[in-house]
PDB file of C-alpha atoms in Angstrom:
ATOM      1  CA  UNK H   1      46.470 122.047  62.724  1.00  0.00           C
ATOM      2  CA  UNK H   2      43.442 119.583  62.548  1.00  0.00           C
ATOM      3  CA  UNK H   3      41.128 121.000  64.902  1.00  0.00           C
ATOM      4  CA  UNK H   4      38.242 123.737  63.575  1.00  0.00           C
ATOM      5  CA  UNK H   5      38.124 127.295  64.332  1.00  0.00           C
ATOM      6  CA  UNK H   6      36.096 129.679  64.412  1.00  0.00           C
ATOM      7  CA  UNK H   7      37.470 133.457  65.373  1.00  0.00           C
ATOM      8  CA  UNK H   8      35.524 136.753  64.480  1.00  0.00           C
ATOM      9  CA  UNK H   9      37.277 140.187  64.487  1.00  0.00           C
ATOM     10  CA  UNK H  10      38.595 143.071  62.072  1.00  0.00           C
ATOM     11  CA  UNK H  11      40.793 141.612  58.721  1.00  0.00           C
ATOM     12  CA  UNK H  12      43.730 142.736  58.281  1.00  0.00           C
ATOM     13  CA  UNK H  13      46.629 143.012  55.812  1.00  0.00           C
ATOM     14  CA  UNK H  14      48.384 139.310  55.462  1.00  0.00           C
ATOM     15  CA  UNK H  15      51.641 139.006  57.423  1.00  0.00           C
ATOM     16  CA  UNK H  16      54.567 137.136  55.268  1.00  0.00           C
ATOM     17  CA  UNK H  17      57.522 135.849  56.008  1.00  0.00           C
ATOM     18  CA  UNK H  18      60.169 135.134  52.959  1.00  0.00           C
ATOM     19  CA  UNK H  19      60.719 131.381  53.775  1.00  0.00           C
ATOM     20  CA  UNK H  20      60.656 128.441  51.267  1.00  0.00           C
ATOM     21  CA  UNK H  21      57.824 128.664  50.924  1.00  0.00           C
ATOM     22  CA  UNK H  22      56.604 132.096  51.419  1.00  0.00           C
ATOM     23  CA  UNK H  23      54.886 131.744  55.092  1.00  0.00           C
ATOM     24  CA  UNK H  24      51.800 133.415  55.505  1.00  0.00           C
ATOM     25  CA  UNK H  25      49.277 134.027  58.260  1.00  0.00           C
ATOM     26  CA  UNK H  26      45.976 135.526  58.960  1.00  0.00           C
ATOM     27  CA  UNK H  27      44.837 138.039  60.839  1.00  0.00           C
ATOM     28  CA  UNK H  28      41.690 138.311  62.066  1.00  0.00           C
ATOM     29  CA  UNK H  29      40.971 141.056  65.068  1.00  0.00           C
ATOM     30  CA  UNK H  30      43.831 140.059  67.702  1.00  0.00           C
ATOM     31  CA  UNK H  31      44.183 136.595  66.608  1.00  0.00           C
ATOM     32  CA  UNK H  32      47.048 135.292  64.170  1.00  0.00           C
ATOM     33  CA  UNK H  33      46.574 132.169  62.272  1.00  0.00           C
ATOM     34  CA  UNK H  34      49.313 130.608  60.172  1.00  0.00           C
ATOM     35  CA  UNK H  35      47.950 129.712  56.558  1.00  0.00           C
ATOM     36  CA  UNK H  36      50.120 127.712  55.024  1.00  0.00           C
ATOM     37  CA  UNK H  37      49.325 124.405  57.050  1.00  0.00           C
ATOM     38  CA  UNK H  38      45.397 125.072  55.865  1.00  0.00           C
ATOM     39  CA  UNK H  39      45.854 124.400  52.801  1.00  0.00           C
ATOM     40  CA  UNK H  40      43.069 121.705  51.642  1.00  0.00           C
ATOM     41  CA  UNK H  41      41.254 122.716  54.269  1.00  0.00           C
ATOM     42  CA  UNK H  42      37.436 124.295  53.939  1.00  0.00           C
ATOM     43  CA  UNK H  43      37.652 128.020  55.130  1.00  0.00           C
ATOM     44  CA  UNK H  44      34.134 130.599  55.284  1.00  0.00           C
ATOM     45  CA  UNK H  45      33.886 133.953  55.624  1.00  0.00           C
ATOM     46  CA  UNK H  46      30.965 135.826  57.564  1.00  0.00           C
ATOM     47  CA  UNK H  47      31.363 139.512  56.478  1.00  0.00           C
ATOM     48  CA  UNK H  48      28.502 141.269  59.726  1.00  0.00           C
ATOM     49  CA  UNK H  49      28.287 144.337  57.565  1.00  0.00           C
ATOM     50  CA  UNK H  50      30.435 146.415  59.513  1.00  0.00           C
ATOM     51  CA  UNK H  51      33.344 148.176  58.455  1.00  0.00           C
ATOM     52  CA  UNK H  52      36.163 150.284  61.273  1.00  0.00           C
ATOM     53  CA  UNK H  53      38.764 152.418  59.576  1.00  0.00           C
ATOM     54  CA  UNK H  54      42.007 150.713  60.430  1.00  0.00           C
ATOM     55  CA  UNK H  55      43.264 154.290  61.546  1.00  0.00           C
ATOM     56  CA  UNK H  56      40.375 155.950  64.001  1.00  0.00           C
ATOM     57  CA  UNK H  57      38.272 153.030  64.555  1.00  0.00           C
ATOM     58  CA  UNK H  58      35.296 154.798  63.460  1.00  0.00           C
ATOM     59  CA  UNK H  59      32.415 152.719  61.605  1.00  0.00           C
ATOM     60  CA  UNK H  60      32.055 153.838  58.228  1.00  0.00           C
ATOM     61  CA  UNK H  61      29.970 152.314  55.054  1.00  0.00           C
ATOM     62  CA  UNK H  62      32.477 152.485  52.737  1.00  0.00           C
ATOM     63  CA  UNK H  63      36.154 151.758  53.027  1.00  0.00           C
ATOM     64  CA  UNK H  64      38.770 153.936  51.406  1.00  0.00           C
ATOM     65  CA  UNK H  65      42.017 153.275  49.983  1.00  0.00           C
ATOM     66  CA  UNK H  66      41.987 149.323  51.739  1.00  0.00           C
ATOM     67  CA  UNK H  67      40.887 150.016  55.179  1.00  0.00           C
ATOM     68  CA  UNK H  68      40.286 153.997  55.509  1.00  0.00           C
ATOM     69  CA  UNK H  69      37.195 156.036  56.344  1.00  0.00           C
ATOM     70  CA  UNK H  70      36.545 158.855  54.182  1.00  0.00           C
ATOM     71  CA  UNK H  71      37.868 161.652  57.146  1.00  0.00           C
ATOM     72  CA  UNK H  72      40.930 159.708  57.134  1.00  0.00           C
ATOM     73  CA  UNK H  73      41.410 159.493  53.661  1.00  0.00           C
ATOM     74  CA  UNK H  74      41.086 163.238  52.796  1.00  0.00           C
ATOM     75  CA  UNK H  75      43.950 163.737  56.141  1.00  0.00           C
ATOM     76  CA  UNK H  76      46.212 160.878  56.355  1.00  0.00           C
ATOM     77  CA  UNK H  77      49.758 161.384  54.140  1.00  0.00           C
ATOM     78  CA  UNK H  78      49.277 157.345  53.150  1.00  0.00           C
ATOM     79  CA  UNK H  79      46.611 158.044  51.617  1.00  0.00           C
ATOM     80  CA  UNK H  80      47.582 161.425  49.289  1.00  0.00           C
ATOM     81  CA  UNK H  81      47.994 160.495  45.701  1.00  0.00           C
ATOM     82  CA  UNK H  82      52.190 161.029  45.996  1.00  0.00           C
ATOM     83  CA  UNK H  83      51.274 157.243  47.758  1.00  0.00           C
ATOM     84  CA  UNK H  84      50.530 156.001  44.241  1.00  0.00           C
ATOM     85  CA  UNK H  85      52.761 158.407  42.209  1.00  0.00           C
ATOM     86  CA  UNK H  86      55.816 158.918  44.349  1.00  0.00           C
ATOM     87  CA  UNK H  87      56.729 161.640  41.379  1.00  0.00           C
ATOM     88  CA  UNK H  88      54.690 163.964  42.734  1.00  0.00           C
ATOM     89  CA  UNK H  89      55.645 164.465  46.451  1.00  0.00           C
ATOM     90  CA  UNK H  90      55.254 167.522  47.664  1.00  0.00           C
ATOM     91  CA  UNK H  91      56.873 167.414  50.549  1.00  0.00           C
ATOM     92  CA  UNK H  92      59.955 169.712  49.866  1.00  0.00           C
ATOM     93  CA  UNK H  93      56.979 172.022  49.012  1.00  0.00           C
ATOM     94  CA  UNK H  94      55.903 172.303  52.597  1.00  0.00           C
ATOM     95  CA  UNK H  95      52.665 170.721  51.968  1.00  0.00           C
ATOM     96  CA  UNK H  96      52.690 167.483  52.928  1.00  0.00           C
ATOM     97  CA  UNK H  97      49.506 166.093  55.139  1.00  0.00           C
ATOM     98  CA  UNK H  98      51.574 165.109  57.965  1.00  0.00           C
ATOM     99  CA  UNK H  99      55.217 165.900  57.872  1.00  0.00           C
ATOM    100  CA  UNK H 100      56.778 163.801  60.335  1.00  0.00           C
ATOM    101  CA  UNK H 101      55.270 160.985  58.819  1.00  0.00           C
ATOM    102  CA  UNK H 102      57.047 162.170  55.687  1.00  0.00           C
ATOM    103  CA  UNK H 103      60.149 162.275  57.326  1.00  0.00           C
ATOM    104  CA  UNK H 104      60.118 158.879  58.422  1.00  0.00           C
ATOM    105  CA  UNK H 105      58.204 157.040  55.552  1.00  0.00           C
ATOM    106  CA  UNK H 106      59.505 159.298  52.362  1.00  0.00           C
ATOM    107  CA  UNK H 107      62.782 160.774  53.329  1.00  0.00           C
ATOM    108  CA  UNK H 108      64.720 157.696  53.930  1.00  0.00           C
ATOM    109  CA  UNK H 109      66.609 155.566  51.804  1.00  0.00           C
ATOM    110  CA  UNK H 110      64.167 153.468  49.276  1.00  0.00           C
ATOM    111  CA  UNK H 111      65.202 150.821  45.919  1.00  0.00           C
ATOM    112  CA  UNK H 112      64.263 151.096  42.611  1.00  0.00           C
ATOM    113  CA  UNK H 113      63.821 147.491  41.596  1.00  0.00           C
ATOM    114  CA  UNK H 114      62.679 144.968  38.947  1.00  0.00           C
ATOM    115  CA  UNK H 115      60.459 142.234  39.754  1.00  0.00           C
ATOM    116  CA  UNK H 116      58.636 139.365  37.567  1.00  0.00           C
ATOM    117  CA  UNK H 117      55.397 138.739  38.948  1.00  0.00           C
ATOM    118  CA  UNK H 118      53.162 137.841  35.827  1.00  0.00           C
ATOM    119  CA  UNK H 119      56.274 139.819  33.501  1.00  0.00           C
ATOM    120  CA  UNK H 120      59.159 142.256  34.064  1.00  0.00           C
ATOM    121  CA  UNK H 121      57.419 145.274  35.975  1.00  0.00           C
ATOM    122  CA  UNK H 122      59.645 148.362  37.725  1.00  0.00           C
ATOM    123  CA  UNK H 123      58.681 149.106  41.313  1.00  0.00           C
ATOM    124  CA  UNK H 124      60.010 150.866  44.628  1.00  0.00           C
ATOM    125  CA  UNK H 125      59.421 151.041  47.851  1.00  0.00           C
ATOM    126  CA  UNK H 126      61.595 151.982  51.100  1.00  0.00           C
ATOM    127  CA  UNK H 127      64.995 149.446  51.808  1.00  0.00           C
ATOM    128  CA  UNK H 128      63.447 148.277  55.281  1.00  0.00           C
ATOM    129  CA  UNK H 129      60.348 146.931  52.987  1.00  0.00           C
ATOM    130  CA  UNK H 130      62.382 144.486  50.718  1.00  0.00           C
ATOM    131  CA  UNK H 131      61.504 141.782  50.643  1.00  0.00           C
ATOM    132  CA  UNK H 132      58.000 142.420  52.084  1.00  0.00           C
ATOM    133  CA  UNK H 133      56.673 144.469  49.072  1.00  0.00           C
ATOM    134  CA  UNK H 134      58.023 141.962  46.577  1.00  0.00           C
ATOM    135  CA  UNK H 135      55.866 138.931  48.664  1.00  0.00           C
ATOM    136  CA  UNK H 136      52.796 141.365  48.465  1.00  0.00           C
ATOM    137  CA  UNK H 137      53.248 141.796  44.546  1.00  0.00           C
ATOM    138  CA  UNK H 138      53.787 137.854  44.367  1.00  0.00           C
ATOM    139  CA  UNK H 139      56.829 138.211  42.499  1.00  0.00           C
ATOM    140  CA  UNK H 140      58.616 135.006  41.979  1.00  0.00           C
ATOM    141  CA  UNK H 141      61.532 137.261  41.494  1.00  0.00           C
ATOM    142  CA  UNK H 142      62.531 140.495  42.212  1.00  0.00           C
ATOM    143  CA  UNK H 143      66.224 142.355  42.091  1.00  0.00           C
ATOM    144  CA  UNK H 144      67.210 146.110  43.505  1.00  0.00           C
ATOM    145  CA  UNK H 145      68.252 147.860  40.866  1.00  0.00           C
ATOM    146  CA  UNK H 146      69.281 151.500  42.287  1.00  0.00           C
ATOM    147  CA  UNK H 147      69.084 152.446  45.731  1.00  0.00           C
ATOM    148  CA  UNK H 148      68.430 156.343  46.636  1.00  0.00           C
ATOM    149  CA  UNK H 149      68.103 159.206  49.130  1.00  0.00           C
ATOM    150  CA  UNK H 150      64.144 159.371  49.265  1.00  0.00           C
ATOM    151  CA  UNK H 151      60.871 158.346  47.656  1.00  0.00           C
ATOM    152  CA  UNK H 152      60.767 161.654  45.580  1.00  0.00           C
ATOM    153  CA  UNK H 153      63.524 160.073  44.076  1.00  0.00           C
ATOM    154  CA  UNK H 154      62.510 157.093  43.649  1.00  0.00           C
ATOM    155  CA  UNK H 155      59.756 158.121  41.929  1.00  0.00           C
ATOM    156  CA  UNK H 156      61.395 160.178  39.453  1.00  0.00           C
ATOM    157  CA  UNK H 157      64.136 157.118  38.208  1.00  0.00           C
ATOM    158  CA  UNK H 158      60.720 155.155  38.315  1.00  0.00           C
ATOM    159  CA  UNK H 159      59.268 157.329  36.033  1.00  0.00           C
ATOM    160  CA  UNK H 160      62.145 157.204  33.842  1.00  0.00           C
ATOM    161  CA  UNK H 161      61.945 153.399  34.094  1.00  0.00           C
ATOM    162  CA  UNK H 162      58.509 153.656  32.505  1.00  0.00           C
ATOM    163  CA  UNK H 163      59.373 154.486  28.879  1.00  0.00           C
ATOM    164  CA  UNK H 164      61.083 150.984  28.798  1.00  0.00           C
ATOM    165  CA  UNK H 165      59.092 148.348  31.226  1.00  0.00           C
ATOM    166  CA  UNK H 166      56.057 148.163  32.590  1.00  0.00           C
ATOM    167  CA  UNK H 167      55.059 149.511  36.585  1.00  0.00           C
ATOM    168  CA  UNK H 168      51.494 147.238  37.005  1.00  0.00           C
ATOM    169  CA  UNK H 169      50.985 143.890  37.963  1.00  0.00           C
ATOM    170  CA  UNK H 170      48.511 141.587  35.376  1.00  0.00           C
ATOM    171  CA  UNK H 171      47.118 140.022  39.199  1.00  0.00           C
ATOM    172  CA  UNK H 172      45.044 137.748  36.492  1.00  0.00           C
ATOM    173  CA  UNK H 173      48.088 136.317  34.762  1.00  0.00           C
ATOM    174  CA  UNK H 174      49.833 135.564  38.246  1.00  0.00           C
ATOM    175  CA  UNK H 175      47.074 133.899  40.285  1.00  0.00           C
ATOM    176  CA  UNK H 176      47.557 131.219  37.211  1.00  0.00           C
ATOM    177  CA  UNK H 177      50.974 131.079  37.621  1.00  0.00           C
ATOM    178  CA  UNK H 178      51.288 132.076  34.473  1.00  0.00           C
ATOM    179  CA  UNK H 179      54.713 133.888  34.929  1.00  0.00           C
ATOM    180  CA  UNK H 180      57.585 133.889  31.842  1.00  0.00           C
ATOM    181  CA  UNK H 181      61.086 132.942  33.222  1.00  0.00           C
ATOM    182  CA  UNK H 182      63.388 136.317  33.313  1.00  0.00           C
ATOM    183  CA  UNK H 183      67.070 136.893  33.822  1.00  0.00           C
ATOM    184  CA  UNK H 184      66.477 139.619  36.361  1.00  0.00           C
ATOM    185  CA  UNK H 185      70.073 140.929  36.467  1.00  0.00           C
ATOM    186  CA  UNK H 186      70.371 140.868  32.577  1.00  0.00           C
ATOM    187  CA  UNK H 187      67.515 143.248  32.396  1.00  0.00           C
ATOM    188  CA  UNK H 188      68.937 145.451  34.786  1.00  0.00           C
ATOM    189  CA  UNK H 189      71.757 145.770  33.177  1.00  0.00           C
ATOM    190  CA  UNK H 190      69.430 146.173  30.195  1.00  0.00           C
ATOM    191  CA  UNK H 191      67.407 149.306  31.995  1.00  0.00           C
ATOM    192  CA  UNK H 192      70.513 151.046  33.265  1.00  0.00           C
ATOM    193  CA  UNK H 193      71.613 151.248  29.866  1.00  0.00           C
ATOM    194  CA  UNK H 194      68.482 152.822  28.714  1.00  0.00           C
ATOM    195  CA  UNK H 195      67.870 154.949  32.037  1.00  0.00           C
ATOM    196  CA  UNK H 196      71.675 155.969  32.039  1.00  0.00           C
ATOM    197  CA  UNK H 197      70.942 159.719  30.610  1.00  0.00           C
ATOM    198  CA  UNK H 198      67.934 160.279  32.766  1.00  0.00           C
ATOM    199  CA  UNK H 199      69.961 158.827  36.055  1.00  0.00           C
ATOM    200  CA  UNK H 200      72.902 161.304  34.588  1.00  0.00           C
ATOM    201  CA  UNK H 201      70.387 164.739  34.897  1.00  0.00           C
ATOM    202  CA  UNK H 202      68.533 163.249  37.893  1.00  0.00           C
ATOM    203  CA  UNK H 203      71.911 163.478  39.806  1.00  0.00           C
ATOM    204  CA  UNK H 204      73.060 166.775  38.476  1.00  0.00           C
ATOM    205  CA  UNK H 205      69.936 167.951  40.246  1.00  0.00           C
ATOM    206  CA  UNK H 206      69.790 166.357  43.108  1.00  0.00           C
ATOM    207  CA  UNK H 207      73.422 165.636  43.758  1.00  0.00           C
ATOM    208  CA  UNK H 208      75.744 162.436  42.643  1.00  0.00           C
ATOM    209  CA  UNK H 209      75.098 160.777  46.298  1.00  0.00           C
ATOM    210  CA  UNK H 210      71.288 160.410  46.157  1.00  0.00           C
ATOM    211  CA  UNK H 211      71.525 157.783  43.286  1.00  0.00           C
ATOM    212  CA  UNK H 212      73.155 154.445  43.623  1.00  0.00           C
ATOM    213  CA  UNK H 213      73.110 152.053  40.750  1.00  0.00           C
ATOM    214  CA  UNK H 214      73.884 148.330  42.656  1.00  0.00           C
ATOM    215  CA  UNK H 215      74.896 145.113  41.713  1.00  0.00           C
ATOM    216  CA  UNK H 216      73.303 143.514  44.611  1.00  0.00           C
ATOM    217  CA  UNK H 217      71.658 139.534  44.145  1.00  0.00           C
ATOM    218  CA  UNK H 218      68.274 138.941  43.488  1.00  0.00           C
ATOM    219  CA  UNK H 219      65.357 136.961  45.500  1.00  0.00           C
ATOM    220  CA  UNK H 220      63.504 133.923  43.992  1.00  0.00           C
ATOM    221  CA  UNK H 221      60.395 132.963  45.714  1.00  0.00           C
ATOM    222  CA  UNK H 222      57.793 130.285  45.628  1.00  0.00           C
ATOM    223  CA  UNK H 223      54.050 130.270  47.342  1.00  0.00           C
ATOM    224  CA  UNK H 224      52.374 128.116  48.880  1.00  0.00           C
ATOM    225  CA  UNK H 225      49.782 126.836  45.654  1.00  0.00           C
ATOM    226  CA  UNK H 226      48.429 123.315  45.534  1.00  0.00           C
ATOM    227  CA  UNK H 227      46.299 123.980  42.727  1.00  0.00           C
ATOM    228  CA  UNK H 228      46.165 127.228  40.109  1.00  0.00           C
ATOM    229  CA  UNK H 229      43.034 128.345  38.901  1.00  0.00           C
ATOM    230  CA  UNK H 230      42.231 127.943  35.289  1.00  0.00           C
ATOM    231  CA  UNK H 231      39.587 131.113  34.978  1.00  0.00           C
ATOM    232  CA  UNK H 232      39.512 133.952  37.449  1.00  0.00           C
ATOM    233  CA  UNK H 233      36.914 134.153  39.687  1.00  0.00           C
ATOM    234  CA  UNK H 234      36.586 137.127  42.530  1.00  0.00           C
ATOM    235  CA  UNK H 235      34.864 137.044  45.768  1.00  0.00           C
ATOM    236  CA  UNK H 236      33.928 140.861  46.678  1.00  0.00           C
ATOM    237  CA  UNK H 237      32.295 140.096  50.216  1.00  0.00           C
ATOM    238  CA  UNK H 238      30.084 143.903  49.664  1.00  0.00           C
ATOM    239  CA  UNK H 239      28.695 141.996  46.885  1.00  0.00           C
ATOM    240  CA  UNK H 240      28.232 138.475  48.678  1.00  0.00           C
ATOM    241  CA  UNK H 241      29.091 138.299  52.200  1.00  0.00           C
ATOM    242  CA  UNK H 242      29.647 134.389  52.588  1.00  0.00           C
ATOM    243  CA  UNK H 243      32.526 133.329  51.266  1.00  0.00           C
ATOM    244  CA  UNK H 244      33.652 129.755  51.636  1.00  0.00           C
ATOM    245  CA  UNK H 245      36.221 127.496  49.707  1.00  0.00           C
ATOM    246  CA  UNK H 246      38.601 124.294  50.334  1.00  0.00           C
ATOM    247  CA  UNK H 247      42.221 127.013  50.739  1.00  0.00           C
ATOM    248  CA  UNK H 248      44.076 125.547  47.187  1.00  0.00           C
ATOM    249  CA  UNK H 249      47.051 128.376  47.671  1.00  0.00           C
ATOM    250  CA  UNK H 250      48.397 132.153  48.646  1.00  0.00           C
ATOM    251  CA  UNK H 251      49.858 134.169  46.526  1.00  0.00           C
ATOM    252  CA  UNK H 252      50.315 138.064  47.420  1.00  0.00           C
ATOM    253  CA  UNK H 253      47.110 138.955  49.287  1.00  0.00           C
ATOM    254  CA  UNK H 254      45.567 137.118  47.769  1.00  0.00           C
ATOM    255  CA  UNK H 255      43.843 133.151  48.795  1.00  0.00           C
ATOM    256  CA  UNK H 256      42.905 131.166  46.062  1.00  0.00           C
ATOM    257  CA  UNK H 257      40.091 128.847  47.018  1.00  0.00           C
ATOM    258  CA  UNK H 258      38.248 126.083  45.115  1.00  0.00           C
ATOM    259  CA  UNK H 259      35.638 128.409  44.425  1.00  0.00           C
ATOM    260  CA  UNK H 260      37.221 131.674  43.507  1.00  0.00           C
ATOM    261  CA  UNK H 261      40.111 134.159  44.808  1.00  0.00           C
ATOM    262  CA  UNK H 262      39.401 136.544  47.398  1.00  0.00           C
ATOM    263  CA  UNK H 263      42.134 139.929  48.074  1.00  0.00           C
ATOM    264  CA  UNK H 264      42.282 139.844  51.908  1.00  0.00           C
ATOM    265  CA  UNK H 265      43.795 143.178  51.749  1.00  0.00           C
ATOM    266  CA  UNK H 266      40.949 144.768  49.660  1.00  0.00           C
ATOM    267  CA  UNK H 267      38.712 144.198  53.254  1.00  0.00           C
ATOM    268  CA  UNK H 268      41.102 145.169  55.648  1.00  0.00           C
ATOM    269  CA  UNK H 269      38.588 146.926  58.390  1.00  0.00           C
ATOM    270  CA  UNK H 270      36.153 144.798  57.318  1.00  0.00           C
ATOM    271  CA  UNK H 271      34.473 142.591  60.987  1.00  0.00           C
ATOM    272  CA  UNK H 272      34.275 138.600  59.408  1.00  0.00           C
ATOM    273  CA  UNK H 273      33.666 135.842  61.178  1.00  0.00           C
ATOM    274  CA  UNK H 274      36.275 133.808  59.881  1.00  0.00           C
ATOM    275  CA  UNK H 275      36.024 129.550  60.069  1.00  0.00           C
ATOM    276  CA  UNK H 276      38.124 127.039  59.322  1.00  0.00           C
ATOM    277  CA  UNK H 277      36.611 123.145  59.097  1.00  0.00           C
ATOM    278  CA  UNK H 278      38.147 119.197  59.301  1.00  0.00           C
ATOM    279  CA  UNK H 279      39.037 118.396  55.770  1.00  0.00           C
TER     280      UNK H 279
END
């Protein structure tokens, strides 16, 4: 792709697709633009000061939760705080926000898994998003680890998890590529052994079935980075609304330009005029 471009519409959340390597593309209002074949390229954003929540479409002046207005925030079940702390899902309470969305986001099957994205870290998230979630984490590899009934569940062997490894992502550490080699299935047989009395209660509870340790193979994957960044630098388009950079790599959400990183998902909503020029 030689030619320019110039597109302007609504950002949204980077589509991925687990290739070698990972294959990412933009999208910008209706338009989808692969990525990877821009790199070394000059890219700009124009951020026109408006923001639509990615749910109602209403304008609003400040986006919640990557993408929400405020209305939606306080209603919508993705954005309750059992989201971020699956441990505290209330739906078998009756009191979830929108239960059919529960029913098809929370009470399905989801893994319990270890990933290395700038060091071991425990995650989850439901079976159908593996190996999506990894890609969005930039893991360079990830491995399921036990596979159960529902996110409630999920949360609670993450939880136990916690006492022994780590559930956050240094982003800082792995925009430099600055990511320790791991044996993946060593450590989970290294966590199971730990977790093996909590796993023991948590199934007494909520029945032997519900909790499946596997023995399933890990994913390695590698982005799409020409260059990594030696210091950190953030583009926050409410702060500065040009952005502009030669595209060095993507990692995550994230692009790394020549002249700072930028969290495409962090603006989702956001209405950019988005450019792309000759090298």
């Amino acid at each position: 792709m030689s030619k320019t471009m110039d597109v302007t519409g609504r950002l949204r959340k980077m589509p991925a697709v687990a290739a070698d390597p990972v294959a990412y593309t933009i999208a910008v209002g209706d338009t989808r633009i692969p990525l990877n074949e821009l790199i070394g390229r000059p890219l700009r954003f124009d951020f026109d000061g408006i923001i639509r929540c990615i749910h109602c479409d209403r304008t609003t002046k400040k986006s919640f939760n990557q993408g929400f207005c405020y209305p939606c925030f306080r209603k919508l079940a993705v954005c309750d705080s059992c989201i971020m702390s699956p441990e505290k899902c209330h739906y078998h309470l009756g009191t979830c926000r929108e239960p059919e969305w529960g029913e098809t986001h929370c009470m399905v099957g989801h893994v319990v898994y270890l990933a290395n994205s700038s060091g071991l870290k425990v995650g989850i998230t439901r079976a159908s998003q593996v190996p999506t979630r990894w890609i969005d984490q930039g893991a360079v590899d990830a491995i399921p680890m036990v596979r159960v009934a529902t996110r409630y569940i999920a949360g609670l062997v993450e939880v136990a998890c916690k006492a022994h490894v780590a559930d956050r992502t240094n982003w800082r550490a792995m925009l430099k590529g600055d990511v320790p080699e791991l044996d993946l299935a060593e450590e989970r047989r290294r966590i199971l052994g730990l977790i093996a009395g909590d796993l023991k209660a948590l199934r007494e509870t909520h029945c032997q079935e519900s909790i499946r340790e596997v023995d399933e193979q890990g994913l390695a994957l590698r982005y799409p980075v020409e260059a990594w960044p030696e210091k950190i630098k953030t583009h926050n388009l409410d702060k500065t609304p040009e952005v502009e950079g030669v595209l060095e790599g993507i990692k995550g959400q994230y692009l790394i330009l020549d002249t700072g990183v930028i969290n495409i998902r962090k603006f989702t909503g956001y209405e950019v005029r988005f450019r792309v020029a000759e090298s």
